[in-house]
């Protein structure tokens, strides 16, 4: 199988190109291609940039929410390997006009997100810029049993936690010049990295493959299929569409930070109610893994739907 297997998209074509010559090291057990890398000792590490004008607009969020959201999104990649969060390193690239209260509030938001998952702030970097605000966050964690994107097998079912499309509904409302509903705004501004859910699932079920939904299931499920060398079928009518969202937003909208995993349908069925009682949010069976390759999204009648997730260098979905 291809070593750096991603779903389609110009962003991932570019990354694949970089990775052709990527230097290796004995300490790198799982290198680029998953949500996070795994180093010797089960140390898990990942980085994520939040860029003003691309990932957020400052008119949409309070300064503390900008920081919280950047950290929560980065931490979600630890959930995506079922790792335990340890520490964050925060590079703050700050327009000079944000010096002072704004920056302090932003960092308080970062620290709040870290505290909520019992991670510490290990360091960072602070620099001025004449460009937009950028927050790049490195997250470090640990697990002895990382759950990778590559473990899906034919016969598995595909599941998602929670509800999808809420964050994208907020962005769509702001983009139309409207105020988003309260729940959609909360989903965008204050996403919760599903760390506890990932650990719970890893304890109760044999998870075969796991990814976090940062770019929309239409994109992220395709990465999971490519990494596993299997085909995934997602049944659109089974998707848990959030109350303020639409099917299209649930398929293509990024920023939900829910988990998508594959496992035995009976094993998950046996714990789904307990999961709901514990977390107050559902586990939903949204499709199957088969032999073959690629992602197919189908409607209730089996007709193929076309949807694309977020691609930094692609056409808008
Ligand atoms: P995620 O959405 O889970 O944060 P990305 O889609 O950003 O993951 O990245 C996919 C994979 O490609 C990850 O394993 C990441 O480490 C790797 N990657 C992305 N950009 C680069 C880069 N510039 N150099 C090396 N690896 C990269
Ligand atoms: Mg991810």
mmCIF file of C-alpha atoms and ligand atoms in Angstrom:
data_model
loop_
_atom_site.group_PDB
_atom_site.id
_atom_site.type_symbol
_atom_site.label_atom_id
_atom_site.label_comp_id
_atom_site.label_asym_id
_atom_site.label_seq_id
_atom_site.Cartn_x
_atom_site.Cartn_y
_atom_site.Cartn_z
ATOM 1 C CA UNK A 1 0.000 0.000 0.000
ATOM 2 C CA UNK A 2 1.049 3.589 -0.620
ATOM 3 C CA UNK A 3 2.948 4.887 2.387
ATOM 4 C CA UNK A 4 1.365 8.317 2.629
ATOM 5 C CA UNK A 5 -2.173 7.566 1.623
ATOM 6 C CA UNK A 6 -4.628 10.461 1.791
ATOM 7 C CA UNK A 7 -8.013 11.037 0.239
ATOM 8 C CA UNK A 8 -8.311 13.323 -2.792
ATOM 9 C CA UNK A 9 -7.565 17.055 -2.760
ATOM 10 C CA UNK A 10 -4.850 19.537 -3.757
ATOM 11 C CA UNK A 11 -3.759 20.077 -0.134
ATOM 12 C CA UNK A 12 -3.050 16.374 0.210
ATOM 13 C CA UNK A 13 -1.351 16.131 -3.210
ATOM 14 C CA UNK A 14 1.075 18.773 -1.963
ATOM 15 C CA UNK A 15 1.668 17.034 1.385
ATOM 16 C CA UNK A 16 2.226 13.703 -0.400
ATOM 17 C CA UNK A 17 4.801 15.446 -2.553
ATOM 18 C CA UNK A 18 6.665 16.797 0.522
ATOM 19 C CA UNK A 19 6.662 13.413 2.152
ATOM 20 C CA UNK A 20 8.310 11.543 -0.718
ATOM 21 C CA UNK A 21 11.728 12.587 0.597
ATOM 22 C CA UNK A 22 10.872 12.814 4.306
ATOM 23 C CA UNK A 23 13.857 11.891 6.479
ATOM 24 C CA UNK A 24 13.248 9.045 8.915
ATOM 25 C CA UNK A 25 14.595 8.523 12.430
ATOM 26 C CA UNK A 26 14.623 5.467 14.657
ATOM 27 C CA UNK A 27 12.503 7.281 17.230
ATOM 28 C CA UNK A 28 9.636 7.880 14.753
ATOM 29 C CA UNK A 29 7.372 4.840 15.030
ATOM 30 C CA UNK A 30 4.397 6.313 13.114
ATOM 31 C CA UNK A 31 5.518 9.154 10.838
ATOM 32 C CA UNK A 32 3.505 11.652 8.814
ATOM 33 C CA UNK A 33 0.166 10.529 7.421
ATOM 34 C CA UNK A 34 -1.948 10.074 10.523
ATOM 35 C CA UNK A 35 -3.568 12.667 12.790
ATOM 36 C CA UNK A 36 -0.442 12.697 14.923
ATOM 37 C CA UNK A 37 2.953 11.021 14.891
ATOM 38 C CA UNK A 38 3.977 8.360 17.407
ATOM 39 C CA UNK A 39 7.510 8.451 18.764
ATOM 40 C CA UNK A 40 9.448 5.944 20.834
ATOM 41 C CA UNK A 41 7.809 5.303 24.191
ATOM 42 C CA UNK A 42 4.343 5.901 22.796
ATOM 43 C CA UNK A 43 4.872 9.671 22.774
ATOM 44 C CA UNK A 44 2.314 11.252 20.440
ATOM 45 C CA UNK A 45 2.929 14.642 18.801
ATOM 46 C CA UNK A 46 1.052 16.869 16.360
ATOM 47 C CA UNK A 47 0.899 20.518 15.304
ATOM 48 C CA UNK A 48 -1.966 22.670 14.026
ATOM 49 C CA UNK A 49 -2.051 26.274 12.866
ATOM 50 C CA UNK A 50 -5.064 28.558 13.308
ATOM 51 C CA UNK A 51 -4.820 31.425 10.838
ATOM 52 C CA UNK A 52 -6.940 34.567 11.025
ATOM 53 C CA UNK A 53 -9.072 34.953 7.904
ATOM 54 C CA UNK A 54 -8.803 31.218 7.133
ATOM 55 C CA UNK A 55 -9.735 29.290 10.278
ATOM 56 C CA UNK A 56 -11.466 32.126 12.107
ATOM 57 C CA UNK A 57 -12.384 35.791 11.850
ATOM 58 C CA UNK A 58 -11.889 37.978 14.858
ATOM 59 C CA UNK A 59 -15.373 39.500 14.366
ATOM 60 C CA UNK A 60 -16.825 36.054 15.072
ATOM 61 C CA UNK A 61 -15.071 35.254 18.329
ATOM 62 C CA UNK A 62 -13.921 36.705 21.637
ATOM 63 C CA UNK A 63 -10.122 36.684 22.084
ATOM 64 C CA UNK A 64 -10.353 33.872 24.662
ATOM 65 C CA UNK A 65 -12.441 31.828 22.221
ATOM 66 C CA UNK A 66 -9.810 32.280 19.498
ATOM 67 C CA UNK A 67 -7.191 30.818 21.830
ATOM 68 C CA UNK A 68 -9.455 28.121 23.231
ATOM 69 C CA UNK A 69 -10.498 27.010 19.757
ATOM 70 C CA UNK A 70 -6.935 26.860 18.420
ATOM 71 C CA UNK A 71 -5.884 24.650 21.347
ATOM 72 C CA UNK A 72 -8.986 22.450 21.261
ATOM 73 C CA UNK A 73 -8.525 21.802 17.520
ATOM 74 C CA UNK A 74 -4.885 20.839 18.075
ATOM 75 C CA UNK A 75 -5.793 18.590 21.029
ATOM 76 C CA UNK A 76 -8.396 16.828 18.887
ATOM 77 C CA UNK A 77 -5.538 15.121 17.023
ATOM 78 C CA UNK A 78 -4.519 13.433 20.292
ATOM 79 C CA UNK A 79 -8.103 12.178 20.670
ATOM 80 C CA UNK A 80 -7.776 10.858 17.114
ATOM 81 C CA UNK A 81 -5.095 8.394 18.285
ATOM 82 C CA UNK A 82 -6.795 7.769 21.649
ATOM 83 C CA UNK A 83 -3.764 9.345 23.348
ATOM 84 C CA UNK A 84 -3.599 11.002 26.763
ATOM 85 C CA UNK A 85 -2.740 14.726 26.513
ATOM 86 C CA UNK A 86 0.448 15.832 28.250
ATOM 87 C CA UNK A 87 1.566 19.249 27.094
ATOM 88 C CA UNK A 88 1.173 22.133 24.644
ATOM 89 C CA UNK A 89 3.696 24.454 23.015
ATOM 90 C CA UNK A 90 2.096 27.637 21.692
ATOM 91 C CA UNK A 91 3.577 29.835 18.968
ATOM 92 C CA UNK A 92 1.734 33.130 18.965
ATOM 93 C CA UNK A 93 2.387 35.263 15.884
ATOM 94 C CA UNK A 94 0.761 38.529 16.801
ATOM 95 C CA UNK A 95 -0.089 41.749 14.934
ATOM 96 C CA UNK A 96 1.421 44.589 17.014
ATOM 97 C CA UNK A 97 -2.067 46.024 17.658
ATOM 98 C CA UNK A 98 -2.965 42.835 19.575
ATOM 99 C CA UNK A 99 -0.204 43.415 22.138
ATOM 100 C CA UNK A 100 -1.614 43.530 25.687
ATOM 101 C CA UNK A 101 -5.145 42.610 26.794
ATOM 102 C CA UNK A 102 -6.099 40.792 23.572
ATOM 103 C CA UNK A 103 -3.037 38.554 23.695
ATOM 104 C CA UNK A 104 -3.471 37.865 27.408
ATOM 105 C CA UNK A 105 -7.113 36.882 26.950
ATOM 106 C CA UNK A 106 -6.240 34.712 23.950
ATOM 107 C CA UNK A 107 -3.618 32.826 25.961
ATOM 108 C CA UNK A 108 -6.085 32.413 28.827
ATOM 109 C CA UNK A 109 -8.365 30.644 26.332
ATOM 110 C CA UNK A 110 -5.505 28.359 25.232
ATOM 111 C CA UNK A 111 -4.794 27.492 28.848
ATOM 112 C CA UNK A 112 -8.454 26.822 29.571
ATOM 113 C CA UNK A 113 -8.608 24.266 26.727
ATOM 114 C CA UNK A 114 -5.423 22.624 28.045
ATOM 115 C CA UNK A 115 -6.698 22.499 31.637
ATOM 116 C CA UNK A 116 -9.998 20.925 30.605
ATOM 117 C CA UNK A 117 -8.112 17.874 29.294
ATOM 118 C CA UNK A 118 -5.516 17.968 32.112
ATOM 119 C CA UNK A 119 -2.673 19.024 29.812
ATOM 120 C CA UNK A 120 -0.003 21.530 30.819
ATOM 121 C CA UNK A 121 1.585 24.437 28.976
ATOM 122 C CA UNK A 122 5.174 23.423 28.264
ATOM 123 C CA UNK A 123 6.284 26.545 26.372
ATOM 124 C CA UNK A 124 5.953 28.324 23.073
ATOM 125 C CA UNK A 125 7.122 31.349 21.149
ATOM 126 C CA UNK A 126 5.826 34.903 20.781
ATOM 127 C CA UNK A 127 6.566 37.003 17.703
ATOM 128 C CA UNK A 128 5.174 40.087 15.981
ATOM 129 C CA UNK A 129 3.818 40.068 12.439
ATOM 130 C CA UNK A 130 2.638 42.553 9.849
ATOM 131 C CA UNK A 131 0.257 39.852 8.615
ATOM 132 C CA UNK A 132 -2.733 38.126 10.173
ATOM 133 C CA UNK A 133 -2.832 36.574 13.649
ATOM 134 C CA UNK A 134 -1.514 32.995 13.653
ATOM 135 C CA UNK A 135 -1.591 30.551 16.551
ATOM 136 C CA UNK A 136 0.365 27.377 15.969
ATOM 137 C CA UNK A 137 0.015 24.756 18.654
ATOM 138 C CA UNK A 138 2.111 21.650 19.141
ATOM 139 C CA UNK A 139 0.423 19.044 21.305
ATOM 140 C CA UNK A 140 2.216 16.189 23.016
ATOM 141 C CA UNK A 141 0.616 13.128 24.564
ATOM 142 C CA UNK A 142 1.150 9.442 25.156
ATOM 143 C CA UNK A 143 -0.451 6.095 24.505
ATOM 144 C CA UNK A 144 0.766 2.515 24.496
ATOM 145 C CA UNK A 145 -1.959 1.596 22.010
ATOM 146 C CA UNK A 146 -2.366 4.265 19.330
ATOM 147 C CA UNK A 147 -5.428 3.781 17.138
ATOM 148 C CA UNK A 148 -4.384 4.715 13.611
ATOM 149 C CA UNK A 149 -6.271 5.682 10.458
ATOM 150 C CA UNK A 150 -4.959 2.562 8.766
ATOM 151 C CA UNK A 151 -6.676 -0.274 10.667
ATOM 152 C CA UNK A 152 -10.117 -0.432 9.020
ATOM 153 C CA UNK A 153 -11.042 -3.863 7.623
ATOM 154 C CA UNK A 154 -13.806 -5.083 5.321
ATOM 155 C CA UNK A 155 -16.856 -5.998 7.391
ATOM 156 C CA UNK A 156 -16.310 -3.181 9.938
ATOM 157 C CA UNK A 157 -19.002 -0.598 10.399
ATOM 158 C CA UNK A 158 -18.241 3.121 10.479
ATOM 159 C CA UNK A 159 -19.378 5.147 13.484
ATOM 160 C CA UNK A 160 -19.330 8.780 14.510
ATOM 161 C CA UNK A 161 -19.669 10.389 17.921
ATOM 162 C CA UNK A 162 -22.059 13.279 18.547
ATOM 163 C CA UNK A 163 -23.735 15.371 15.880
ATOM 164 C CA UNK A 164 -22.283 16.891 12.736
ATOM 165 C CA UNK A 165 -22.546 20.167 10.862
ATOM 166 C CA UNK A 166 -23.155 22.580 13.749
ATOM 167 C CA UNK A 167 -19.863 24.455 13.459
ATOM 168 C CA UNK A 168 -20.276 24.789 9.698
ATOM 169 C CA UNK A 169 -23.817 26.105 10.246
ATOM 170 C CA UNK A 170 -22.357 28.925 12.357
ATOM 171 C CA UNK A 171 -19.777 29.789 9.697
ATOM 172 C CA UNK A 172 -22.488 29.708 7.004
ATOM 173 C CA UNK A 173 -24.655 32.099 9.048
ATOM 174 C CA UNK A 174 -21.791 34.567 9.641
ATOM 175 C CA UNK A 175 -20.871 34.358 5.952
ATOM 176 C CA UNK A 176 -24.464 35.331 5.040
ATOM 177 C CA UNK A 177 -24.197 38.285 7.433
ATOM 178 C CA UNK A 178 -26.516 36.673 10.005
ATOM 179 C CA UNK A 179 -26.059 35.726 13.625
ATOM 180 C CA UNK A 180 -25.713 31.974 14.090
ATOM 181 C CA UNK A 181 -27.947 30.107 16.520
ATOM 182 C CA UNK A 182 -26.560 29.641 19.999
ATOM 183 C CA UNK A 183 -25.796 25.936 19.666
ATOM 184 C CA UNK A 184 -24.116 26.283 16.258
ATOM 185 C CA UNK A 185 -22.013 29.175 17.557
ATOM 186 C CA UNK A 186 -20.969 27.120 20.560
ATOM 187 C CA UNK A 187 -20.003 24.197 18.340
ATOM 188 C CA UNK A 188 -17.719 26.475 16.329
ATOM 189 C CA UNK A 189 -16.316 28.659 19.119
ATOM 190 C CA UNK A 190 -15.904 26.073 21.851
ATOM 191 C CA UNK A 191 -15.304 22.654 20.278
ATOM 192 C CA UNK A 192 -14.558 19.892 22.776
ATOM 193 C CA UNK A 193 -11.725 17.573 21.830
ATOM 194 C CA UNK A 194 -13.189 14.097 22.272
ATOM 195 C CA UNK A 195 -10.340 12.828 24.461
ATOM 196 C CA UNK A 196 -12.525 11.196 27.121
ATOM 197 C CA UNK A 197 -14.754 9.652 24.445
ATOM 198 C CA UNK A 198 -11.742 8.181 22.619
ATOM 199 C CA UNK A 199 -10.369 6.648 25.822
ATOM 200 C CA UNK A 200 -13.763 5.269 26.793
ATOM 201 C CA UNK A 201 -14.225 3.720 23.356
ATOM 202 C CA UNK A 202 -10.719 2.249 23.366
ATOM 203 C CA UNK A 203 -11.485 0.611 26.729
ATOM 204 C CA UNK A 204 -14.879 -0.787 25.711
ATOM 205 C CA UNK A 205 -14.442 -1.712 22.041
ATOM 206 C CA UNK A 206 -11.653 -2.972 19.799
ATOM 207 C CA UNK A 207 -11.218 0.148 17.695
ATOM 208 C CA UNK A 208 -9.774 -0.731 14.299
ATOM 209 C CA UNK A 209 -9.310 2.751 12.825
ATOM 210 C CA UNK A 210 -9.890 6.255 14.157
ATOM 211 C CA UNK A 211 -9.775 9.821 12.804
ATOM 212 C CA UNK A 212 -11.122 13.141 14.057
ATOM 213 C CA UNK A 213 -13.561 15.061 11.869
ATOM 214 C CA UNK A 214 -11.777 18.344 11.252
ATOM 215 C CA UNK A 215 -12.395 18.800 7.520
ATOM 216 C CA UNK A 216 -15.839 17.212 7.108
ATOM 217 C CA UNK A 217 -16.622 13.501 6.945
ATOM 218 C CA UNK A 218 -16.564 13.649 3.126
ATOM 219 C CA UNK A 219 -12.858 14.368 3.384
ATOM 220 C CA UNK A 220 -11.842 12.652 6.614
ATOM 221 C CA UNK A 221 -13.547 9.312 5.872
ATOM 222 C CA UNK A 222 -11.721 9.315 2.518
ATOM 223 C CA UNK A 223 -8.390 9.628 4.392
ATOM 224 C CA UNK A 224 -9.369 6.720 6.590
ATOM 225 C CA UNK A 225 -10.270 4.618 3.526
ATOM 226 C CA UNK A 226 -7.011 5.505 1.769
ATOM 227 C CA UNK A 227 -4.860 4.843 4.843
ATOM 228 C CA UNK A 228 -6.555 1.470 5.396
ATOM 229 C CA UNK A 229 -6.507 0.385 1.745
ATOM 230 C CA UNK A 230 -10.267 -0.261 1.914
ATOM 231 C CA UNK A 231 -13.460 1.297 0.611
ATOM 232 C CA UNK A 232 -15.832 3.154 2.920
ATOM 233 C CA UNK A 233 -19.538 3.572 2.293
ATOM 234 C CA UNK A 234 -21.209 6.389 4.220
ATOM 235 C CA UNK A 235 -25.018 6.357 4.309
ATOM 236 C CA UNK A 236 -26.053 9.989 4.215
ATOM 237 C CA UNK A 237 -29.521 9.308 5.632
ATOM 238 C CA UNK A 238 -27.921 7.814 8.764
ATOM 239 C CA UNK A 239 -25.684 10.795 9.552
ATOM 240 C CA UNK A 240 -26.474 12.524 12.864
ATOM 241 C CA UNK A 241 -27.135 15.991 11.474
ATOM 242 C CA UNK A 242 -27.024 18.668 14.199
ATOM 243 C CA UNK A 243 -30.223 20.606 14.986
ATOM 244 C CA UNK A 244 -29.054 23.800 13.259
ATOM 245 C CA UNK A 245 -27.214 22.045 10.414
ATOM 246 C CA UNK A 246 -28.109 20.515 7.059
ATOM 247 C CA UNK A 247 -26.992 17.253 5.475
ATOM 248 C CA UNK A 248 -24.655 19.176 3.179
ATOM 249 C CA UNK A 249 -23.018 20.939 6.134
ATOM 250 C CA UNK A 250 -22.732 17.652 8.029
ATOM 251 C CA UNK A 251 -20.973 16.042 5.053
ATOM 252 C CA UNK A 252 -18.715 18.866 3.944
ATOM 253 C CA UNK A 253 -18.452 21.206 6.882
ATOM 254 C CA UNK A 254 -15.264 20.997 8.866
ATOM 255 C CA UNK A 255 -14.712 21.954 12.469
ATOM 256 C CA UNK A 256 -16.989 19.435 14.192
ATOM 257 C CA UNK A 257 -14.081 17.645 15.915
ATOM 258 C CA UNK A 258 -16.190 14.584 16.516
ATOM 259 C CA UNK A 259 -14.585 11.145 16.138
ATOM 260 C CA UNK A 260 -15.087 8.721 13.251
ATOM 261 C CA UNK A 261 -14.027 5.122 13.826
ATOM 262 C CA UNK A 262 -14.464 1.628 12.448
ATOM 263 C CA UNK A 263 -15.140 -1.448 14.564
ATOM 264 C CA UNK A 264 -17.284 -4.556 14.811
ATOM 265 C CA UNK A 265 -20.955 -3.583 14.648
ATOM 266 C CA UNK A 266 -22.006 -5.924 17.460
ATOM 267 C CA UNK A 267 -19.303 -4.757 19.834
ATOM 268 C CA UNK A 268 -20.315 -1.137 19.365
ATOM 269 C CA UNK A 269 -24.020 -1.973 19.519
ATOM 270 C CA UNK A 270 -23.454 -3.548 22.924
ATOM 271 C CA UNK A 271 -22.055 -0.327 24.441
ATOM 272 C CA UNK A 272 -23.855 2.411 22.465
ATOM 273 C CA UNK A 273 -26.499 3.050 25.113
ATOM 274 C CA UNK A 274 -23.894 3.163 27.871
ATOM 275 C CA UNK A 275 -21.898 5.664 25.791
ATOM 276 C CA UNK A 276 -24.978 7.820 25.424
ATOM 277 C CA UNK A 277 -25.733 7.655 29.140
ATOM 278 C CA UNK A 278 -22.136 8.500 30.011
ATOM 279 C CA UNK A 279 -21.537 11.369 27.562
ATOM 280 C CA UNK A 280 -25.057 12.549 26.732
ATOM 281 C CA UNK A 281 -24.301 12.306 23.015
ATOM 282 C CA UNK A 282 -24.904 9.462 20.569
ATOM 283 C CA UNK A 283 -22.763 6.933 18.778
ATOM 284 C CA UNK A 284 -24.178 6.506 15.287
ATOM 285 C CA UNK A 285 -23.597 3.738 12.754
ATOM 286 C CA UNK A 286 -23.100 5.670 9.494
ATOM 287 C CA UNK A 287 -21.799 3.043 7.083
ATOM 288 C CA UNK A 288 -19.551 0.119 6.264
ATOM 289 C CA UNK A 289 -16.051 -0.818 5.222
ATOM 290 C CA UNK A 290 -15.705 -3.036 2.160
ATOM 291 C CA UNK A 291 -12.839 -4.241 0.018
ATOM 292 C CA UNK A 292 -11.838 -1.835 -2.729
ATOM 293 C CA UNK A 293 -10.811 1.763 -2.368
ATOM 294 C CA UNK A 294 -12.196 5.254 -1.941
ATOM 295 C CA UNK A 295 -15.222 6.737 -0.236
ATOM 296 C CA UNK A 296 -18.764 6.450 -1.511
ATOM 297 C CA UNK A 297 -21.502 8.552 0.022
ATOM 298 C CA UNK A 298 -24.920 7.150 -0.811
ATOM 299 C CA UNK A 299 -28.502 8.218 -0.125
ATOM 300 C CA UNK A 300 -31.289 6.010 1.241
ATOM 301 C CA UNK A 301 -31.920 4.574 -2.241
ATOM 302 C CA UNK A 302 -28.238 3.719 -2.755
ATOM 303 C CA UNK A 303 -27.695 6.608 -5.205
ATOM 304 C CA UNK A 304 -24.236 8.156 -5.015
ATOM 305 C CA UNK A 305 -23.991 11.692 -3.627
ATOM 306 C CA UNK A 306 -21.123 14.026 -4.324
ATOM 307 C CA UNK A 307 -19.683 15.997 -1.441
ATOM 308 C CA UNK A 308 -16.231 17.303 -0.636
ATOM 309 C CA UNK A 309 -14.711 18.399 2.602
ATOM 310 C CA UNK A 310 -12.450 21.329 3.331
ATOM 311 C CA UNK A 311 -9.283 21.616 1.217
ATOM 312 C CA UNK A 312 -7.005 24.600 1.835
ATOM 313 C CA UNK A 313 -6.000 24.693 -1.827
ATOM 314 C CA UNK A 314 -9.116 23.285 -3.447
ATOM 315 C CA UNK A 315 -12.272 24.831 -4.810
ATOM 316 C CA UNK A 316 -14.790 25.675 -2.083
ATOM 317 C CA UNK A 317 -16.862 22.573 -1.299
HETATM 318 P P1 LIG B 1 -5.024 16.844 10.671
HETATM 319 O O1 LIG B 1 -6.177 17.455 9.905
HETATM 320 O O2 LIG B 1 -5.368 15.579 11.363
HETATM 321 O O3 LIG B 1 -4.326 17.850 11.548
HETATM 322 P P2 LIG B 1 -3.572 17.252 8.280
HETATM 323 O O4 LIG B 1 -4.611 17.032 7.239
HETATM 324 O O5 LIG B 1 -3.241 18.650 8.675
HETATM 325 O O6 LIG B 1 -3.964 16.408 9.584
HETATM 326 O O7 LIG B 1 -2.243 16.544 7.860
HETATM 327 C C1 LIG B 1 -2.264 15.238 7.376
HETATM 328 C C2 LIG B 1 -0.917 14.582 7.614
HETATM 329 O O8 LIG B 1 0.080 15.227 6.847
HETATM 330 C C3 LIG B 1 -0.447 14.638 9.070
HETATM 331 O O9 LIG B 1 0.168 13.399 9.393
HETATM 332 C C4 LIG B 1 0.573 15.752 9.061
HETATM 333 O O10 LIG B 1 1.581 15.529 10.032
HETATM 334 C C5 LIG B 1 1.161 15.659 7.663
HETATM 335 N N1 LIG B 1 1.627 16.968 7.174
HETATM 336 C C6 LIG B 1 0.849 18.035 6.853
HETATM 337 N N2 LIG B 1 1.611 19.061 6.431
HETATM 338 C C7 LIG B 1 2.911 18.632 6.514
HETATM 339 C C8 LIG B 1 4.166 19.232 6.253
HETATM 340 N N3 LIG B 1 4.263 20.484 5.797
HETATM 341 N N4 LIG B 1 5.275 18.491 6.471
HETATM 342 C C9 LIG B 1 5.195 17.228 6.945
HETATM 343 N N5 LIG B 1 4.037 16.609 7.200
HETATM 344 C C10 LIG B 1 2.899 17.288 6.993
HETATM 345 MG MG1 LIG B 2 -6.945 15.105 12.589
#
